[in-house]
PDB file of C-alpha atoms in Angstrom:
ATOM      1  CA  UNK A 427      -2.268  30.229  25.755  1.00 67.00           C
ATOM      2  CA  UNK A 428       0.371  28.671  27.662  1.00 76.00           C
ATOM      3  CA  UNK A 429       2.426  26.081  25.897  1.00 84.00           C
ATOM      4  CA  UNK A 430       1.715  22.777  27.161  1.00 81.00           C
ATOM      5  CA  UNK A 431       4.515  20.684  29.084  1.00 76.00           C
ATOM      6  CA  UNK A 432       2.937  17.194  28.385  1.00 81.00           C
ATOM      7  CA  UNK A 433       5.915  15.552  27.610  1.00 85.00           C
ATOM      8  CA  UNK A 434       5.628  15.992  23.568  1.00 87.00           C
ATOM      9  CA  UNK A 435       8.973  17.830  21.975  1.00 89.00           C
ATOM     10  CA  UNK A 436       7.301  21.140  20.119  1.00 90.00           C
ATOM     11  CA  UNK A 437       8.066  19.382  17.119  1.00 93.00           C
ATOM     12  CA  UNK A 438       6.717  16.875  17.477  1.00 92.00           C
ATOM     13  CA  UNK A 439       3.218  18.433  19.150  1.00 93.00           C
ATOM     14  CA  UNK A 440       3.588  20.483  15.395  1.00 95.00           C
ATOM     15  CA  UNK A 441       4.201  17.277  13.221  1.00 96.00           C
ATOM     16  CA  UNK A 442       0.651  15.856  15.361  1.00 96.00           C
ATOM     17  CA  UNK A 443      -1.518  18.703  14.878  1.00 97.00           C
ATOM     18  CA  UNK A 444      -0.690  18.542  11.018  1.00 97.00           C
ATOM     19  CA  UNK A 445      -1.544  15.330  11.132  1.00 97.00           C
ATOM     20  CA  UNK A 446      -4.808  15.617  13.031  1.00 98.00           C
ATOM     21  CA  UNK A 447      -5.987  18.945  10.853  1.00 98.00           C
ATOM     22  CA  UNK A 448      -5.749  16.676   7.820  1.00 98.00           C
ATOM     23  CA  UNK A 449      -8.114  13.785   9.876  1.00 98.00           C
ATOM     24  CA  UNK A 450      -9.877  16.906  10.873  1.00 98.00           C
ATOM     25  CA  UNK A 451     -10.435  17.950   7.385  1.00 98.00           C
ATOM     26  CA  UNK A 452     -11.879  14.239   6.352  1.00 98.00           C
ATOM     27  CA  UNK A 453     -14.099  14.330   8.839  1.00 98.00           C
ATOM     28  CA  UNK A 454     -15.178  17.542   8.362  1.00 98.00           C
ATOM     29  CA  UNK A 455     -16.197  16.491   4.646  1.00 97.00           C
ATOM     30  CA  UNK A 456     -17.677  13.327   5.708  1.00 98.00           C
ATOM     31  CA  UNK A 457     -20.051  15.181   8.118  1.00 97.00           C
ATOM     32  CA  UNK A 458     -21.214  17.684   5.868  1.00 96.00           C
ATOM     33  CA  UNK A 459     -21.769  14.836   3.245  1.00 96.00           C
ATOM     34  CA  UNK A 460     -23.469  12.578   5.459  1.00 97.00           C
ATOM     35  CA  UNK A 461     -25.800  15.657   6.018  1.00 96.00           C
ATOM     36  CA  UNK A 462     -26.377  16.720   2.484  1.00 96.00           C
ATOM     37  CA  UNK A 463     -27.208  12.624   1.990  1.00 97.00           C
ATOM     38  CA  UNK A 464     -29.475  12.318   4.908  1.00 97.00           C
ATOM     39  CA  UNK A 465     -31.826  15.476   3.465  1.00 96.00           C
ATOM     40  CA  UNK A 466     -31.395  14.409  -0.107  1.00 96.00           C
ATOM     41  CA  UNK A 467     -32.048  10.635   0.384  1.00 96.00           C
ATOM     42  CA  UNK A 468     -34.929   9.685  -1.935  1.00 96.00           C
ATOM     43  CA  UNK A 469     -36.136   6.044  -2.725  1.00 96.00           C
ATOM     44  CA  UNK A 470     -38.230   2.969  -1.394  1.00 96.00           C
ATOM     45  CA  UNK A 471     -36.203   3.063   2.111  1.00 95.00           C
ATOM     46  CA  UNK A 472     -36.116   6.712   2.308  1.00 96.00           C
ATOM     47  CA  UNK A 473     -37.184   6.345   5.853  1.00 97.00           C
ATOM     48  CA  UNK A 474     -34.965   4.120   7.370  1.00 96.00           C
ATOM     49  CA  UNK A 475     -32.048   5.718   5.463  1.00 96.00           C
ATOM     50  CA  UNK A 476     -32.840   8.986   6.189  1.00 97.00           C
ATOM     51  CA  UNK A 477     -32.814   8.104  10.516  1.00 97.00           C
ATOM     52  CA  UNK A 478     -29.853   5.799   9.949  1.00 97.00           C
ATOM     53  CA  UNK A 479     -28.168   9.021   7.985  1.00 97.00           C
ATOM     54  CA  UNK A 480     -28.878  11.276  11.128  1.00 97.00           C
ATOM     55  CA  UNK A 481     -27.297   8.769  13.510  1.00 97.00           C
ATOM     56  CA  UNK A 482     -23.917   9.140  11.360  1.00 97.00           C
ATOM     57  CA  UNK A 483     -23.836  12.855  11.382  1.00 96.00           C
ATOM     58  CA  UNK A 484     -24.657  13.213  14.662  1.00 97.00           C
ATOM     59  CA  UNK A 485     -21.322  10.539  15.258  1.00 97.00           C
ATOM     60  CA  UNK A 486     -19.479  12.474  12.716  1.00 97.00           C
ATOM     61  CA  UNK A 487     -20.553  15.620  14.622  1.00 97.00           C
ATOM     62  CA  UNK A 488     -18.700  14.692  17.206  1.00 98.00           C
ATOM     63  CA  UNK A 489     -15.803  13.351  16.082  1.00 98.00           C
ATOM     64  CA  UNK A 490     -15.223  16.783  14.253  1.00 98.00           C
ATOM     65  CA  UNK A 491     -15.149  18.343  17.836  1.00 98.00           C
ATOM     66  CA  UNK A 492     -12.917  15.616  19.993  1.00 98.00           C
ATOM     67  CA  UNK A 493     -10.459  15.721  17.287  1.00 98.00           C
ATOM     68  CA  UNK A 494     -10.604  19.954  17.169  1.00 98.00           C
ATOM     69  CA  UNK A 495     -10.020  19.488  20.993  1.00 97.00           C
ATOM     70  CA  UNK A 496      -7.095  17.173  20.323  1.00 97.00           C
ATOM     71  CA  UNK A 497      -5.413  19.669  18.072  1.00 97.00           C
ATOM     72  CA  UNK A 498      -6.007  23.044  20.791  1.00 96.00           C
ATOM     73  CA  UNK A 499      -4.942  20.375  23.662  1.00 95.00           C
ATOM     74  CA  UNK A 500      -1.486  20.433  21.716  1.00 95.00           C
ATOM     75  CA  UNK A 501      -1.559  23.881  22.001  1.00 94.00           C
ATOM     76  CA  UNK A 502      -2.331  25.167  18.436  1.00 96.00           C
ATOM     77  CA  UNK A 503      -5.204  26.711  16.624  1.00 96.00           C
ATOM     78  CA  UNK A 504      -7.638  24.400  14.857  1.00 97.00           C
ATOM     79  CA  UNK A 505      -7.886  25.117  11.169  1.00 96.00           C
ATOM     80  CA  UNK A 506     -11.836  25.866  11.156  1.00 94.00           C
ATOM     81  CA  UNK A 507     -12.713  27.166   7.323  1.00 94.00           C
ATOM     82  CA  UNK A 508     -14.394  25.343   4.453  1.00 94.00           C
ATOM     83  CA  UNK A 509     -11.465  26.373   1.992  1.00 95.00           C
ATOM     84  CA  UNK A 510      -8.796  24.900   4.457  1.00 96.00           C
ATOM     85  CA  UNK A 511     -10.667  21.568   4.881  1.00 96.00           C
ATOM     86  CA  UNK A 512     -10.597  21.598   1.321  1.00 95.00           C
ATOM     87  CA  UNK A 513      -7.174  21.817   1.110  1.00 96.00           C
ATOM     88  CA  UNK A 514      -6.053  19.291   3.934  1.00 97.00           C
ATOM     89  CA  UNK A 515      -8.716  17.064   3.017  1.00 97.00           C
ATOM     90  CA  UNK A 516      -8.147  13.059   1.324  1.00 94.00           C
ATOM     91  CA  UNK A 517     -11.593  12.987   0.157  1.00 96.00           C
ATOM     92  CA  UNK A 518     -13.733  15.018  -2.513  1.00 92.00           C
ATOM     93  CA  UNK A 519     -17.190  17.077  -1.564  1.00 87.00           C
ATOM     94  CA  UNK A 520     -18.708  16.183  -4.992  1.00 87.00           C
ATOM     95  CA  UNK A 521     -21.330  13.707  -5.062  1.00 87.00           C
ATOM     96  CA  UNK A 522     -21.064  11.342  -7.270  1.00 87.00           C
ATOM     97  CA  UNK A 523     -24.063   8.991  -7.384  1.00 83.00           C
ATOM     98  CA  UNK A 524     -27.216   9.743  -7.340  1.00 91.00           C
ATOM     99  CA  UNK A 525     -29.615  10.111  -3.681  1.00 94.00           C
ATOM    100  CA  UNK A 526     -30.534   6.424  -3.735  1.00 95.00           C
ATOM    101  CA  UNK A 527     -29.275   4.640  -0.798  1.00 95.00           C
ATOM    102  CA  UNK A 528     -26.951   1.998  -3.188  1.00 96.00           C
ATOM    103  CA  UNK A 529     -24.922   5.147  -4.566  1.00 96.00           C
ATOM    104  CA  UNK A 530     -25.189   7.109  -1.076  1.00 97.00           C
ATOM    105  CA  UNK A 531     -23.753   3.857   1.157  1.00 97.00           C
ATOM    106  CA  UNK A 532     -21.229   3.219  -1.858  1.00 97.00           C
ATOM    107  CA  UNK A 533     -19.677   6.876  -1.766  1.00 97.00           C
ATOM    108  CA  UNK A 534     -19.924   6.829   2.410  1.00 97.00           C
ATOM    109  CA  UNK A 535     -18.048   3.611   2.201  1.00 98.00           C
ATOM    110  CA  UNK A 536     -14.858   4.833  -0.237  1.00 97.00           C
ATOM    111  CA  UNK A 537     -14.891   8.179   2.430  1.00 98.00           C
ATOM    112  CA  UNK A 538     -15.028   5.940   5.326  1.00 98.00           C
ATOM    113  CA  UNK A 539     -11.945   3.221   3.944  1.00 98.00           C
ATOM    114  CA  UNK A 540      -9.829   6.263   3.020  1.00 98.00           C
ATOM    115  CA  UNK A 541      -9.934   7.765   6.649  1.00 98.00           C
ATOM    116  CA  UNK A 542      -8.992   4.431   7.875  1.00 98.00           C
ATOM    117  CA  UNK A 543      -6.043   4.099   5.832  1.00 98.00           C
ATOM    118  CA  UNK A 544      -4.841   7.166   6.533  1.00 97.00           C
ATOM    119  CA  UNK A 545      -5.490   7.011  10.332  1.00 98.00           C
ATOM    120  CA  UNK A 546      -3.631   3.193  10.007  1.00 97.00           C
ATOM    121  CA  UNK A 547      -0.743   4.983   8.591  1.00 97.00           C
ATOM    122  CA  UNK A 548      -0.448   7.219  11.192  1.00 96.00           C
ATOM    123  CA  UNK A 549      -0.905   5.152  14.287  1.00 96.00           C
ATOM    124  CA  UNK A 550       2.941   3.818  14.734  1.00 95.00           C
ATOM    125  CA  UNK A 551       4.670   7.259  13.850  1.00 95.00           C
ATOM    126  CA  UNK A 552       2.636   8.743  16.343  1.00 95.00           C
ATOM    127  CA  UNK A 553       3.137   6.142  18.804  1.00 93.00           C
ATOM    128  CA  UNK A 554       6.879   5.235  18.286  1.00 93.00           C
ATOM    129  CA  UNK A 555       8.152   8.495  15.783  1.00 94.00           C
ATOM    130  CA  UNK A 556       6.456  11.168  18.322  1.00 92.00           C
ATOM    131  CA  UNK A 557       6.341   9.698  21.825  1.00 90.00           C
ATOM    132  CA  UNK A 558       2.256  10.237  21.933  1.00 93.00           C
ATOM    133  CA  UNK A 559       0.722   7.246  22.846  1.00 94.00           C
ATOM    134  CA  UNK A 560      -2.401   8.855  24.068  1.00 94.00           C
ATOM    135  CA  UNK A 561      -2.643  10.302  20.526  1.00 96.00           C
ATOM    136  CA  UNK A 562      -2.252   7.324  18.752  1.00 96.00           C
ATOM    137  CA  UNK A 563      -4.620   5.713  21.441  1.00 97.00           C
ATOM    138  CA  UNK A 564      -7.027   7.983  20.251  1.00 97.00           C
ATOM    139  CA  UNK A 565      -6.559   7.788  16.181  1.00 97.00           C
ATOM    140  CA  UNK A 566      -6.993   3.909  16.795  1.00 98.00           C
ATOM    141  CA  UNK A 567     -10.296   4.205  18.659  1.00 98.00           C
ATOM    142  CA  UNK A 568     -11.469   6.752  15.671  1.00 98.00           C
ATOM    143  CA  UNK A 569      -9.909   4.101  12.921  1.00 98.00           C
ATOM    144  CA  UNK A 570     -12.051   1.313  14.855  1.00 98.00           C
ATOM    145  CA  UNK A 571     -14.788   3.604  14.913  1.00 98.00           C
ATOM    146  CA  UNK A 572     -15.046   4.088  11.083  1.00 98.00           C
ATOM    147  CA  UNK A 573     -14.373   0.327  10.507  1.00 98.00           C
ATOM    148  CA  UNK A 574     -17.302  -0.412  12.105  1.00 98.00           C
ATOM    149  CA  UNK A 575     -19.328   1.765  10.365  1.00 98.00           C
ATOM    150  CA  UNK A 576     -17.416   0.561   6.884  1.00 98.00           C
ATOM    151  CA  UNK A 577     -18.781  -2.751   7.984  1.00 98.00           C
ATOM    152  CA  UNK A 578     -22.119  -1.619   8.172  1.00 97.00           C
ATOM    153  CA  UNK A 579     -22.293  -0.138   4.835  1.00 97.00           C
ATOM    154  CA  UNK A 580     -20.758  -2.327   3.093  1.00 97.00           C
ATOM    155  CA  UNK A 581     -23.633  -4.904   4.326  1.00 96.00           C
ATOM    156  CA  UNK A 582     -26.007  -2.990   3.466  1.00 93.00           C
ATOM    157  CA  UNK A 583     -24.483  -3.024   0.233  1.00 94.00           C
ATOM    158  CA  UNK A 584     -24.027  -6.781  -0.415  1.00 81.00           C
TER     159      UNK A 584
END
């Protein structure tokens, strides 16, 4: 592949990608634990968890793509393996509730909060540090993107 002459030092394009494989990772583990949730939901609102469950892994879904895209737009390979998500990732794979939607929304919530604050941390370095303001554009759509869904959990919660 070419390299790409977007007006981002290699360095910096390097110190990006890092940054995204790591949000990659998170949202990598969120997806496949909003999946393992939404077939393992069991309880009195099984049914309206279970549809509300696919709708966030079919979001999550594609988050995991646009931010793989953002990574090969910068011109290097996407880190695409269980065992490397693993080891970028903030979050952990193990469940640790049970499959009833108060333990399920609970654990989605502390996965959600932690992506934001690492995305919030990220946004000015990006920005100001790395001269990628389309980047850091981007990170804050995805941080107002969890948010929102932080919100809803955490009503359904109260």
């Amino acid at each position: 592949m070419k390299t790409p002459n977007i007006g981002i030092s290699v360095e910096n394009r390097q110190a990006i990608a890092d940054q995204l494989s790591k949000i990659l990772a998170d949202e990598s583990i969120l997806y496949s634990k909003t999946l393992n949730f939404h077939w393992n939901i069991e309880g009195p609102d099984f049914h309206a968890v279970h549809l509300y469950l696919e709708t966030l892994y079919h979001e999550q879904q594609s988050t995991v793509d646009t931010v793989a895209e953002k990574i090969r737009a910068l011109g290097h390979y996407v880190p695409a393996t269980l065992k490397k998500y693993l080891e970028l990732t903030h979050l952990t794979e193990e469940i640790k509730g049970k499959n009833d939607s108060q333990s399920i929304f609970a654990e989605l919530l502390e996965d959600h909060e932690s992506i934001i604050v690492f995305i919030r941390e990220e946004i000015k370095p990006i920005a100001d540090k790395m001269k990628a303001d389309g980047i850091s554009d981007y990170i804050t759509g995805l941080m107002e993107q969890h948010e929102k869904t932080a919100w809803m959990l955490r009503s359904h919660l109260k």
